[in-house]
Tab-separated table of C-alpha atoms in Angstrom:
chain	number	residue	atom	x	y	z
A	1	MET	CA	0.000	0.000	0.000
A	2	ALA	CA	2.843	2.379	0.803
A	3	ALA	CA	4.353	1.736	-2.620
A	4	GLU	CA	1.016	2.513	-4.296
A	5	LEU	CA	0.754	5.776	-2.378
A	6	VAL	CA	4.229	6.865	-3.432
A	7	GLU	CA	3.447	5.935	-7.031
A	8	ALA	CA	0.139	7.842	-6.942
A	9	LYS	CA	1.840	10.931	-5.481
A	10	ASN	CA	4.529	10.899	-8.149
A	11	MET	CA	1.897	10.630	-10.883
A	12	VAL	CA	-0.157	13.478	-9.382
A	13	MET	CA	2.927	15.714	-9.195
A	14	SER	CA	3.431	15.279	-12.943
A	15	PHE	CA	-0.160	16.254	-13.798
A	16	ARG	CA	-1.069	19.419	-15.593
A	17	VAL	CA	-3.929	21.707	-14.582
A	18	SER	CA	-6.457	19.915	-16.808
A	19	ASP	CA	-5.485	16.523	-15.330
A	20	LEU	CA	-5.765	17.834	-11.777
A	21	GLN	CA	-9.173	19.317	-12.503
A	22	MET	CA	-10.423	16.039	-13.959
A	23	LEU	CA	-9.196	14.128	-10.890
A	24	LEU	CA	-10.759	16.539	-8.417
A	25	GLY	CA	-13.986	16.646	-10.404
A	26	PHE	CA	-14.125	12.848	-10.335
A	27	VAL	CA	-14.330	12.847	-6.517
A	28	GLY	CA	-16.603	15.886	-6.317
A	29	ARG	CA	-14.114	18.407	-5.003
A	30	SER	CA	-13.473	21.988	-5.967
A	31	LYS	CA	-11.633	22.391	-9.274
A	32	SER	CA	-11.037	26.125	-8.977
A	33	GLY	CA	-7.782	27.771	-7.972
A	34	LEU	CA	-4.166	28.078	-9.052
A	35	LYS	CA	-2.058	25.082	-9.980
A	36	HIS	CA	-0.262	24.819	-6.643
A	37	GLU	CA	-3.645	24.807	-4.893
A	38	LEU	CA	-4.888	22.016	-7.160
A	39	VAL	CA	-1.707	20.023	-6.569
A	40	THR	CA	-2.023	20.438	-2.799
A	41	ARG	CA	-5.658	19.383	-2.903
A	42	ALA	CA	-4.899	16.314	-5.023
A	43	LEU	CA	-2.012	15.261	-2.766
A	44	GLN	CA	-4.280	15.609	0.253
A	45	LEU	CA	-6.734	13.318	-1.515
A	46	VAL	CA	-4.045	10.709	-2.064
A	47	GLN	CA	-2.782	11.024	1.502
A	48	PHE	CA	-6.136	10.706	3.326
A	49	ASP	CA	-8.714	9.176	0.977
A	50	CYS	CA	-7.028	7.158	-1.738
A	51	SER	CA	-9.554	4.421	-2.551
A	52	PRO	CA	-9.004	1.848	-5.336
A	53	GLU	CA	-11.303	3.893	-7.601
A	54	VAL	CA	-9.233	7.029	-7.034
A	55	PHE	CA	-5.955	5.205	-7.651
A	56	LYS	CA	-7.391	3.707	-10.840
A	57	LYS	CA	-8.460	7.163	-12.035
A	58	ILE	CA	-4.997	8.627	-11.296
A	59	LYS	CA	-3.353	5.829	-13.240
A	60	GLU	CA	-5.787	6.252	-16.134
A	61	LEU	CA	-5.108	10.007	-16.358
A	62	TYR	CA	-1.366	9.414	-16.146
A	63	GLU	CA	-1.380	6.792	-18.930
A	64	THR	CA	-3.667	8.892	-21.123
A	65	ARG	CA	-1.426	11.896	-20.741
A	66	TYR	CA	1.805	10.074	-21.624
A	67	ALA	CA	0.194	8.170	-24.472
A	68	LYS	CA	-0.879	11.519	-25.903
A	69	LYS	CA	2.583	12.929	-25.282
A	70	SER	CA	4.173	10.023	-27.166
A	71	SER	CA	1.912	10.582	-30.179
A	72	GLU	CA	2.746	14.293	-30.126
A	73	ALA	CA	6.447	13.458	-30.016
A	74	ALA	CA	6.056	11.289	-33.118
A	75	GLN	CA	4.427	14.201	-34.964
A	76	PRO	CA	6.148	17.386	-33.762
A	77	GLN	CA	4.042	20.556	-33.999
A	78	PRO	CA	5.131	24.197	-33.889
A	79	GLN	CA	5.286	25.565	-30.354
A	80	PRO	CA	3.662	28.924	-29.523
A	81	HIS	CA	5.984	31.838	-29.031
A	82	ARG	CA	6.859	32.628	-25.383
A	83	SER	CA	8.585	35.688	-24.109
A	84	PRO	CA	12.032	35.032	-22.598
A	85	GLU	CA	11.077	36.489	-19.217
A	86	ALA	CA	7.874	34.370	-18.882
A	87	LEU	CA	9.631	31.008	-19.137
A	88	PRO	CA	11.671	31.083	-15.905
A	89	ILE	CA	8.685	32.418	-13.951
A	90	HIS	CA	6.514	29.441	-14.823
A	91	SER	CA	9.353	27.008	-14.284
A	92	SER	CA	10.241	28.337	-10.840
A	93	TYR	CA	6.531	28.506	-9.925
A	94	ASP	CA	6.015	24.823	-10.753
A	95	ARG	CA	9.230	23.823	-8.976
A	96	GLY	CA	8.130	25.725	-5.886
A	97	SER	CA	4.746	24.013	-5.896
A	98	ALA	CA	6.316	20.589	-6.260
A	99	ALA	CA	8.739	21.365	-3.427
A	100	VAL	CA	5.888	22.269	-1.090
A	101	ALA	CA	4.038	19.115	-2.092
A	102	ARG	CA	7.082	16.914	-1.508
A	103	THR	CA	7.606	18.439	1.929
A	104	SER	CA	4.011	17.703	2.819
A	105	ILE	CA	4.245	14.089	1.664
A	106	SER	CA	7.472	13.269	3.412
A	107	THR	CA	6.217	14.660	6.723
A	108	PRO	CA	2.478	13.862	6.805
A	109	ASN	CA	2.041	15.033	10.432
A	110	ILE	CA	3.358	18.551	9.844
A	111	ASP	CA	0.923	21.453	9.407
A	112	TYR	CA	2.210	23.180	6.297
A	113	PRO	CA	0.998	26.593	5.169
A	114	ALA	CA	-0.611	25.288	1.973
A	115	LEU	CA	-3.300	23.580	4.076
A	116	TYR	CA	-4.506	26.781	5.799
A	117	GLY	CA	-8.072	27.542	4.862
A	118	LYS	CA	-8.306	24.551	2.491
A	119	TYR	CA	-10.393	21.479	2.948
A	120	LEU	CA	-10.480	17.835	1.969
A	121	ASN	CA	-13.965	17.304	0.736
A	122	GLY	CA	-14.686	13.724	1.671
A	123	LEU	CA	-18.401	14.373	1.500
A	124	GLY	CA	-19.037	12.048	-1.417
A	125	ARG	CA	-18.090	11.516	-5.043
A	126	LEU	CA	-19.874	13.127	-7.923
A	127	PRO	CA	-20.223	11.248	-11.212
A	128	PRO	CA	-17.563	12.155	-13.805
A	129	LYS	CA	-18.285	15.285	-15.848
A	130	ALA	CA	-21.328	16.129	-13.707
A	131	VAL	CA	-21.617	19.898	-13.773
A	132	LYS	CA	-24.321	21.323	-11.506
A	133	PRO	CA	-25.243	24.887	-10.511
A	134	GLU	CA	-24.128	25.831	-7.040
A	135	VAL	CA	-26.451	25.421	-4.103
A	136	ARG	CA	-27.078	28.709	-2.267
A	137	LEU	CA	-28.277	29.157	1.292
A	138	VAL	CA	-30.473	32.005	2.471
A	139	LYS	CA	-28.818	34.845	4.367
A	140	LEU	CA	-29.510	34.740	8.090
A	141	PRO	CA	-29.927	38.133	9.817
A	142	PHE	CA	-28.308	36.942	13.051
A	143	TYR	CA	-25.180	35.618	11.237
A	144	THR	CA	-22.704	37.725	9.256
A	145	THR	CA	-20.535	35.528	7.013
A	146	LEU	CA	-16.809	36.289	7.299
A	147	ASP	CA	-15.347	33.379	5.290
A	148	GLU	CA	-16.638	30.392	3.336
A	149	LEU	CA	-14.635	27.377	4.512
A	150	LEU	CA	-16.505	24.802	2.442
A	151	LYS	CA	-18.942	25.566	-0.352
A	152	PRO	CA	-22.280	23.713	-0.207
A	153	THR	CA	-21.411	20.168	-1.210
A	154	GLU	CA	-23.828	17.338	-1.821
A	155	LEU	CA	-23.981	14.398	0.580
A	156	ILE	CA	-23.723	11.344	-1.644
A	157	PRO	CA	-24.324	7.856	-0.189
A	158	GLN	CA	-21.386	5.490	-0.502
A	159	ASN	CA	-23.434	2.288	-0.220
A	160	ASN	CA	-26.985	1.006	0.134
A	161	GLU	CA	-27.114	1.444	3.903
A	162	LYS	CA	-29.723	3.749	5.391
A	163	LEU	CA	-27.187	5.364	7.735
A	164	GLN	CA	-24.341	7.152	5.949
A	165	GLU	CA	-21.168	8.894	7.128
A	166	SER	CA	-19.453	11.727	5.276
A	167	PRO	CA	-16.087	13.081	6.527
A	168	CYS	CA	-14.520	16.471	5.947
A	169	ILE	CA	-11.010	17.647	6.883
A	170	PHE	CA	-9.884	21.276	6.936
A	171	ALA	CA	-7.652	23.716	8.824
A	172	LEU	CA	-8.113	27.329	9.904
A	173	THR	CA	-5.729	30.099	8.935
A	174	PRO	CA	-3.907	32.045	11.684
A	175	ARG	CA	-6.121	35.059	10.900
A	176	GLN	CA	-9.294	33.004	11.370
A	177	VAL	CA	-8.005	31.578	14.652
A	178	GLU	CA	-7.206	35.089	15.869
A	179	LEU	CA	-10.691	36.309	14.962
A	180	ILE	CA	-12.270	33.545	17.027
A	181	ARG	CA	-9.999	33.983	20.036
A	182	ASN	CA	-10.376	37.775	20.156
A	183	SER	CA	-14.153	37.812	19.679
A	184	ARG	CA	-16.436	38.685	22.555
A	185	GLU	CA	-18.456	36.088	24.427
A	186	LEU	CA	-22.214	36.052	23.923
A	187	GLN	CA	-22.439	33.881	27.023
A	188	PRO	CA	-19.909	31.752	28.917
A	189	GLY	CA	-18.197	29.432	26.448
A	190	VAL	CA	-19.981	30.803	23.366
A	191	LYS	CA	-17.951	33.131	21.144
A	192	SER	CA	-19.525	35.595	18.745
A	193	VAL	CA	-17.171	34.504	15.919
A	194	GLN	CA	-17.933	30.869	15.160
A	195	VAL	CA	-17.381	28.047	12.705
A	196	VAL	CA	-20.850	26.794	11.810
A	197	LEU	CA	-22.160	23.884	9.760
A	198	ARG	CA	-25.216	24.532	7.591
A	199	ILE	CA	-27.274	21.818	5.881
A	200	CYS	CA	-30.011	22.258	3.265
A	201	TYR	CA	-31.766	20.485	0.417
A	202	THR	CA	-29.745	20.136	-2.769
A	203	ASP	CA	-31.857	22.532	-4.803
A	204	THR	CA	-30.301	25.145	-7.074
A	205	SER	CA	-33.506	26.877	-8.182
A	206	SER	CA	-33.481	29.360	-5.270
A	207	PRO	CA	-31.629	30.093	-2.001
A	208	GLN	CA	-32.359	27.300	0.455
A	209	GLU	CA	-33.292	27.439	4.116
A	210	ASP	CA	-31.516	25.230	6.648
A	211	GLN	CA	-32.951	21.711	6.685
A	212	TYR	CA	-31.583	18.715	8.605
A	213	PRO	CA	-31.599	15.200	7.147
A	214	PRO	CA	-33.054	12.359	9.256
A	215	ASN	CA	-30.871	10.762	11.937
A	216	ILE	CA	-28.357	13.580	11.804
A	217	ALA	CA	-25.306	13.485	14.061
A	218	VAL	CA	-22.204	15.680	13.828
A	219	LYS	CA	-18.821	14.623	15.215
A	220	VAL	CA	-15.994	17.139	15.512
A	221	ASN	CA	-12.596	15.499	15.965
A	222	HIS	CA	-13.348	13.078	18.825
A	223	SER	CA	-16.566	14.531	20.288
A	224	TYR	CA	-20.175	14.721	19.157
A	225	CYS	CA	-21.736	18.152	18.779
A	226	SER	CA	-25.195	18.909	20.133
A	227	VAL	CA	-27.881	19.404	17.473
A	228	PRO	CA	-31.169	21.246	18.169
A	229	GLY	CA	-33.922	18.837	19.150
A	230	TYR	CA	-37.619	18.735	18.322
A	231	TYR	CA	-40.272	21.105	19.634
A	232	PRO	CA	-42.986	19.059	21.361
A	233	SER	CA	-46.432	19.313	19.782
A	234	ASN	CA	-49.524	19.578	21.990
A	235	LYS	CA	-51.933	19.038	19.109
A	236	PRO	CA	-52.964	15.449	18.360
A	237	GLY	CA	-51.849	14.162	14.976
A	238	VAL	CA	-49.320	16.976	14.460
A	239	GLU	CA	-45.696	15.907	14.208
A	240	PRO	CA	-43.183	17.757	16.396
A	241	LYS	CA	-41.079	20.304	14.529
A	242	ARG	CA	-37.320	20.709	14.647
A	243	PRO	CA	-35.680	24.135	14.438
A	244	CYS	CA	-33.046	23.853	11.720
A	245	ARG	CA	-30.292	26.344	12.497
A	246	PRO	CA	-26.536	26.618	11.871
A	247	ILE	CA	-24.668	24.191	14.138
A	248	ASN	CA	-21.874	25.822	16.142
A	249	LEU	CA	-18.682	23.671	16.014
A	250	THR	CA	-16.233	26.185	17.491
A	251	HIS	CA	-15.995	24.824	21.046
A	252	LEU	CA	-14.913	21.373	19.780
A	253	MET	CA	-12.343	22.528	17.201
A	254	TYR	CA	-8.578	22.861	17.424
A	255	LEU	CA	-7.898	26.598	17.383
A	256	SER	CA	-4.433	26.156	15.930
A	257	ALA	CA	-2.787	25.128	12.700
A	258	ALA	CA	-3.846	21.520	13.302
A	259	THR	CA	-6.385	19.972	10.972
A	260	ASN	CA	-9.950	19.388	12.132
A	261	ARG	CA	-12.024	16.398	11.089
A	262	ILE	CA	-15.795	16.680	10.898
A	263	THR	CA	-18.005	13.646	10.290
A	264	VAL	CA	-21.670	14.063	9.384
A	265	THR	CA	-23.895	11.040	9.991
A	266	TRP	CA	-27.194	11.184	8.111
A	267	GLY	CA	-30.110	9.039	7.035
A	268	ASN	CA	-30.366	8.150	3.347
A	269	TYR	CA	-34.099	8.114	2.594
A	270	GLY	CA	-34.216	9.413	-0.950
A	271	LYS	CA	-33.836	13.169	-0.480
A	272	SER	CA	-30.580	14.900	-1.377
A	273	TYR	CA	-28.835	17.263	1.057
A	274	SER	CA	-25.823	19.586	0.853
A	275	VAL	CA	-23.578	20.872	3.624
A	276	GLY	CA	-21.358	23.930	3.931
A	277	LEU	CA	-18.907	25.333	6.491
A	278	TYR	CA	-18.717	29.043	7.286
A	279	LEU	CA	-16.853	31.392	9.581
A	280	VAL	CA	-19.526	33.763	10.894
A	281	ARG	CA	-20.100	36.469	13.469
A	282	GLN	CA	-23.290	35.964	15.446
A	283	MET	CA	-25.340	39.108	16.038
A	284	THR	CA	-27.750	39.918	18.871
A	285	SER	CA	-31.228	41.430	18.653
A	286	ALA	CA	-29.887	44.652	20.204
A	287	GLU	CA	-27.272	44.958	17.435
A	288	LEU	CA	-29.863	44.342	14.718
A	289	LEU	CA	-32.143	46.935	16.314
A	290	GLN	CA	-29.342	49.508	16.314
A	291	ARG	CA	-28.602	48.754	12.663
A	292	LEU	CA	-32.293	49.125	11.820
A	293	LYS	CA	-32.426	52.493	13.608
A	294	THR	CA	-29.394	53.609	11.594
A	295	ILE	CA	-30.440	52.608	8.090
A	296	GLY	CA	-34.107	51.600	8.277
A	297	ILE	CA	-36.045	54.738	9.284
A	298	LYS	CA	-38.616	55.885	6.713
A	299	HIS	CA	-39.023	59.664	6.583
A	300	PRO	CA	-42.308	61.010	8.012
A	301	GLU	CA	-43.188	62.755	4.740
A	302	LEU	CA	-42.877	59.469	2.833
A	303	CYS	CA	-45.105	57.758	5.401
A	304	LYS	CA	-47.610	60.608	5.086
A	305	ALA	CA	-47.657	60.178	1.312
A	306	LEU	CA	-48.367	56.469	1.836
A	307	VAL	CA	-51.363	57.356	4.054
A	308	LYS	CA	-52.732	59.679	1.363
A	309	GLU	CA	-52.279	56.978	-1.255
A	310	LYS	CA	-54.239	54.460	0.807
A	311	LEU	CA	-57.084	56.915	1.436
A	312	ARG	CA	-57.253	58.202	-2.112
A	313	LEU	CA	-60.747	57.912	-3.570
A	314	ASP	CA	-61.099	54.931	-5.880
A	315	PRO	CA	-63.386	55.871	-8.822
A	316	ASP	CA	-64.561	52.261	-9.105
A	317	SER	CA	-65.557	52.125	-5.446
A	318	GLU	CA	-69.010	53.200	-4.281
A	319	ILE	CA	-67.841	53.801	-0.719
A	320	ALA	CA	-65.472	56.681	-0.011
A	321	THR	CA	-62.909	56.086	2.725
A	322	THR	CA	-62.469	59.197	4.828
A	323	GLY	CA	-60.102	57.806	7.454
A	324	VAL	CA	-58.340	54.751	8.796
A	325	ARG	CA	-57.711	53.874	12.422
A	326	VAL	CA	-54.297	52.734	13.615
A	327	SER	CA	-53.647	51.336	17.076
A	328	LEU	CA	-50.667	52.520	19.118
A	329	ILE	CA	-50.601	49.159	20.943
A	330	CYS	CA	-48.206	46.428	19.761
A	331	PRO	CA	-50.130	43.293	18.668
A	332	LEU	CA	-47.288	41.109	19.969
A	333	VAL	CA	-47.163	42.104	23.634
A	334	LYS	CA	-50.261	44.343	23.996
A	335	MET	CA	-48.108	47.259	25.171
A	336	ARG	CA	-47.643	50.755	23.772
A	337	LEU	CA	-45.308	50.894	20.781
A	338	SER	CA	-41.776	52.145	21.355
A	339	VAL	CA	-40.197	51.512	17.915
A	340	PRO	CA	-43.064	51.250	15.364
A	341	CYS	CA	-42.022	48.868	12.625
A	342	ARG	CA	-43.471	46.894	9.710
A	343	ALA	CA	-42.283	45.233	6.509
A	344	GLU	CA	-42.082	47.381	3.404
A	345	THR	CA	-44.061	44.708	1.561
A	346	CYS	CA	-46.997	44.888	4.021
A	347	ALA	CA	-50.153	46.604	2.723
A	348	HIS	CA	-51.361	47.820	6.148
A	349	LEU	CA	-50.417	50.912	8.146
A	350	GLN	CA	-50.553	49.112	11.497
A	351	CYS	CA	-47.103	48.614	13.079
A	352	PHE	CA	-45.577	46.250	15.623
A	353	ASP	CA	-42.732	46.887	18.048
A	354	ALA	CA	-39.315	46.200	16.520
A	355	VAL	CA	-37.738	45.494	19.930
A	356	PHE	CA	-40.010	42.563	20.762
A	357	TYR	CA	-40.172	41.346	17.151
A	358	LEU	CA	-36.383	40.964	16.956
A	359	GLN	CA	-36.183	39.354	20.405
A	360	MET	CA	-38.817	36.770	19.458
A	361	ASN	CA	-37.069	35.914	16.187
A	362	GLU	CA	-33.749	35.614	18.012
A	363	LYS	CA	-35.206	32.794	20.101
A	364	LYS	CA	-37.395	31.199	17.430
A	365	PRO	CA	-36.897	32.637	13.933
A	366	THR	CA	-40.096	32.744	11.893
A	367	TRP	CA	-39.962	36.309	10.458
A	368	MET	CA	-43.742	36.488	9.971
A	369	CYS	CA	-45.703	39.743	10.344
A	370	PRO	CA	-47.969	39.539	13.427
A	371	VAL	CA	-50.540	41.795	11.722
A	372	CYS	CA	-51.082	40.163	8.300
A	373	ASP	CA	-49.255	36.847	8.908
A	374	LYS	CA	-47.108	37.295	5.787
A	375	PRO	CA	-43.290	37.088	5.546
A	376	ALA	CA	-41.541	40.073	7.117
A	377	PRO	CA	-37.785	39.375	6.838
A	378	TYR	CA	-35.249	41.648	8.478
A	379	ASP	CA	-33.997	43.110	5.201
A	380	GLN	CA	-37.510	44.438	4.451
A	381	LEU	CA	-38.230	46.012	7.844
A	382	ILE	CA	-38.694	49.785	8.114
A	383	ILE	CA	-39.314	52.096	11.065
A	384	ASP	CA	-42.344	54.344	10.499
A	385	GLY	CA	-41.030	57.867	11.037
A	386	LEU	CA	-44.522	59.408	11.065
A	387	LEU	CA	-45.852	57.027	13.715
A	388	SER	CA	-42.708	57.566	15.801
A	389	LYS	CA	-43.443	61.299	15.786
A	390	ILE	CA	-47.085	60.695	16.695
A	391	LEU	CA	-46.098	58.485	19.636
A	392	SER	CA	-44.010	61.286	21.110
A	393	GLU	CA	-46.759	63.893	20.625
A	394	CYS	CA	-49.773	61.810	21.662
A	395	GLU	CA	-49.220	60.196	25.043
A	396	ASP	CA	-52.803	60.026	26.332
A	397	ALA	CA	-54.408	57.953	23.544
A	398	ASP	CA	-54.024	54.357	22.428
A	399	GLU	CA	-55.489	54.837	18.952
A	400	ILE	CA	-55.368	57.449	16.214
A	401	GLU	CA	-57.179	58.066	12.962
A	402	PHE	CA	-55.441	59.073	9.748
A	403	LEU	CA	-57.477	61.414	7.553
A	404	ALA	CA	-57.521	61.678	3.772
A	405	ASP	CA	-55.206	64.714	3.721
A	406	GLY	CA	-52.529	62.848	5.706
A	407	SER	CA	-53.336	64.532	9.015
A	408	TRP	CA	-54.296	62.595	12.136
A	409	CYS	CA	-56.332	62.944	15.280
A	410	PRO	CA	-56.293	60.968	18.541
A	411	ILE	CA	-59.185	58.692	19.476
A	412	ARG	CA	-59.819	58.617	23.197
A	413	ALA	CA	-62.164	56.066	24.705
A	414	GLU	CA	-65.320	57.621	26.130
A	415	LYS	CA	-65.673	57.020	29.837
A	416	GLU	CA	-68.824	55.299	30.979
A	417	ARG	CA	-71.243	57.753	32.520
A	418	SER	CA	-72.255	56.637	35.973
A	419	CYS	CA	-73.932	58.329	38.942
A	420	SER	CA	-71.541	59.156	41.732
A	421	PRO	CA	-72.459	59.658	45.441
A	422	GLN	CA	-72.168	63.456	44.945
A	423	CYS	CA	-75.007	63.430	42.411
A	424	PRO	CA	-78.542	64.376	43.604
A	425	ILE	CA	-80.364	61.367	45.022
A	426	LEU	CA	-82.947	59.620	42.881
A	427	VAL	CA	-86.494	60.037	44.265
A	428	LEU	CA	-88.973	57.169	44.032
A	429	GLY	CA	-92.487	56.836	45.337
A	430	SER	CA	-96.178	56.953	44.451
A	431	SER	CA	-96.605	60.490	45.796
A	432	ASP	CA	-93.841	61.821	43.513
A	433	VAL	CA	-95.254	60.913	40.174
A	434	ASN	CA	-94.138	64.233	38.804
A	435	GLY	CA	-90.504	63.666	39.908
A	436	LEU	CA	-90.395	66.209	42.728
A	437	LEU	CA	-87.107	66.357	44.583
A	438	PRO	CA	-86.923	66.311	48.413
A	439	THR	CA	-86.227	69.510	50.330
A	440	PRO	CA	-83.060	69.840	52.389
A	441	ASN	CA	-84.957	69.641	55.713
A	442	GLY	CA	-86.242	66.198	54.844
A	443	ASN	CA	-89.919	67.284	54.455
A	444	GLY	CA	-91.698	67.195	51.161
A	445	GLU	CA	-93.960	69.812	49.626
A	446	ASN	CA	-96.879	71.105	51.871
A	447	GLY	CA	-95.194	69.662	54.902
A	448	LYS	CA	-95.653	66.062	53.861
A	449	ALA	CA	-93.226	63.419	54.973
A	450	ALA	CA	-90.157	62.895	52.802
A	451	ALA	CA	-90.414	60.307	50.079
A	452	ASP	CA	-88.675	56.964	50.323
A	453	VAL	CA	-85.051	57.059	49.220
A	454	VAL	CA	-83.421	54.124	47.396
A	455	ASP	CA	-79.683	54.035	46.670
A	456	LEU	CA	-79.255	52.351	43.298
A	457	THR	CA	-75.518	51.957	43.873
A	458	LEU	CA	-76.214	49.022	46.168
A	459	ASP	CA	-76.328	45.600	44.638
A	460	SER	CA	-79.172	43.124	44.908
A	461	SER	CA	-77.591	41.268	47.817
A	462	SER	CA	-77.479	44.498	49.891
A	463	SER	CA	-81.164	45.145	49.218
A	464	GLU	CA	-82.075	41.629	50.334
A	465	GLU	CA	-80.092	42.048	53.546
A	466	GLU	CA	-81.927	45.331	54.327
A	467	GLU	CA	-85.300	43.714	53.754
A	468	GLU	CA	-84.394	40.885	56.131
A	469	GLU	CA	-83.355	43.405	58.795
A	470	GLU	CA	-86.680	45.273	58.365
A	471	GLU	CA	-88.612	42.030	58.809
A	472	GLU	CA	-86.748	41.288	62.048
A	473	GLU	CA	-87.541	44.803	63.380
A	474	ASP	CA	-91.220	44.395	62.508
A	475	ASP	CA	-91.353	41.162	64.492
A	476	ASP	CA	-89.985	42.936	67.557
A	477	ASP	CA	-92.638	45.741	67.449
A	478	GLU	CA	-95.923	45.399	69.282
A	479	GLY	CA	-98.055	45.218	66.220
A	480	PRO	CA	-97.620	44.403	62.605
A	481	GLN	CA	-96.674	47.323	60.418
A	482	PRO	CA	-97.031	47.573	56.665
A	483	LYS	CA	-93.884	47.122	54.625
A	484	ARG	CA	-92.773	49.919	52.375
A	485	ARG	CA	-92.147	48.889	48.806
A	486	CYS	CA	-90.890	51.049	45.986
A	487	SER	CA	-91.517	50.556	42.318
A	488	TYR	CA	-88.434	51.263	40.208
A	489	GLU	CA	-90.528	52.081	37.186
A	490	LYS	CA	-92.428	54.816	38.986
A	491	GLY	CA	-91.268	58.388	39.508
A	492	LEU	CA	-87.610	57.861	38.460
A	493	VAL	CA	-85.639	61.077	38.017
A	494	SER	CA	-81.908	61.288	37.206
A	495	ALA	CA	-79.949	64.414	37.912
A	496	CYS	CA	-76.702	63.224	36.410
C-alpha cells in the first residue's frame, strides 16, 4: 500500500492543470484555484482518501497523458511563441509548488501553510463530468458571514445502507483563529465569531433554508456536537417540529494550525442534502435593532404620502374612505409601541414593536408579520417615522385616525357615565309621580313626609339584607306594620 501511495503521489505531481481538474472533479471536489492549490488538494486526496477507484483514475489520467505525449512526439508541432522572461517564472513557480508538495508528503504530520483555509472534501463523489449549478443558502440576519470554509457540497451515499457517514477535513488560517480567540463572548463558552455547519436540500432553483436530514449526528474530531432537538407538539396528529439552524462547532475545534475532522452522519431516505462550512459572526437582537435604527427609518413625509395613497378615492368604489384607524398598541405584547415597525411589503399601516419582534425571532426565527401573517424578513423592515413622531406627541391615547389629507387625530375612549355619590339622590315613590325632589330639611312639599329614598348603587344582595333586617324589626314591634315597597318604574328622576 505504501508503494502505491508513493506511485500515486509521483503521478499526481506530474499532472497538468487539466489533469488535476479532472481528478478533483471525479471525486466531487473543488476544481477552482491556481495550480499549486490544485496540486495540494490532489495530494491531500491521495494522503487521506485514496480508494481503489481514485488510484485507478490517477493511473488512467497518467497513462492517457503520456500516451498523448508520445503521439505528439512522433508528430512534432510548432510551439507557440513565449517571451524570454515568462519562461523562468513558470518554471520556478512549478518547482516551488512541487517542493511544497514533496515536503508535505514526506512529513504527513506537519501542518504546512498550503493547508490553511483549504479542505479535503470527503463528502461524497460526484459522477464524472457532472456539472451542476451551485447550491445557495439564504442569508440569516443573526449571522454575518466572514469566510466560506466549504462551499455547499452534496452528501452522496457510498453504499446502500440507510445510515451514511461523510467526513470532511480542513484547517483554519492564523487570521481566522485570531478572529475567534479575540471575539467577545455572547455567554460563557460561546464566542460571537464561530465556525458553523449549515445543511439544506440540494436545490439550485433558489436560495435554500436550513434543513436537517433524518438521523443527523455531527462529530468534531473526537466529540459529538449537540444538534437542536424537536419542539414538542400539543396538538394530536401533528408531528413535532425541529428548528433547523446553523450548528456551532467552534468549542470542539482545534484553534491552531492543526487539521480538524468533521463527520456528518445522516439518514439516506431518498432526499438529497448539501452541507457547507462558514466562519460567521453571530449578532444579537440589540445589534440588529441599532442597525435598523441607523439605516431603516422611513421619513415622516414618505409615510404621510403612503397614508394619502391608501385613502385616495377609488373611482370604481361606491364607498369613499375618509379615514383609517391605527392602534398605538403592539399586537405582539399588547403594550404601547416604542419603535413602530413593519415590513415594506406589508399593505397595512398598522405597526408592531421592533424590539419585541427581533427578540422573538432571536429565540425562534419565523420572520412572519404579526398583523397580516405574511413574511416580514429583516432586510424588508422599516421604522415608520410618522408614527414615531405621533407616539411622542400623543401620550394620552391608544389609537389614532389618519385622515384623507394625511393629518391625524387621537381617538380617546369615552368614559362610561355613571352616577356618583355626589349626584342628587334619585327620588322614588307613588306620591312623587311628577318627579319632585326632596327639600333639604327632609320634608316634602306642603309639609308632607319625605319620600322613600333608594340608593341604586347598592347591589341586589345588599337590598335583600336590608329587607331581612326590616322584617326582624317588625317582628320585635308590638303590632304588625305595613312594609314599604318602591316601584323602580315609577317616579324615576336622574340628575346626572
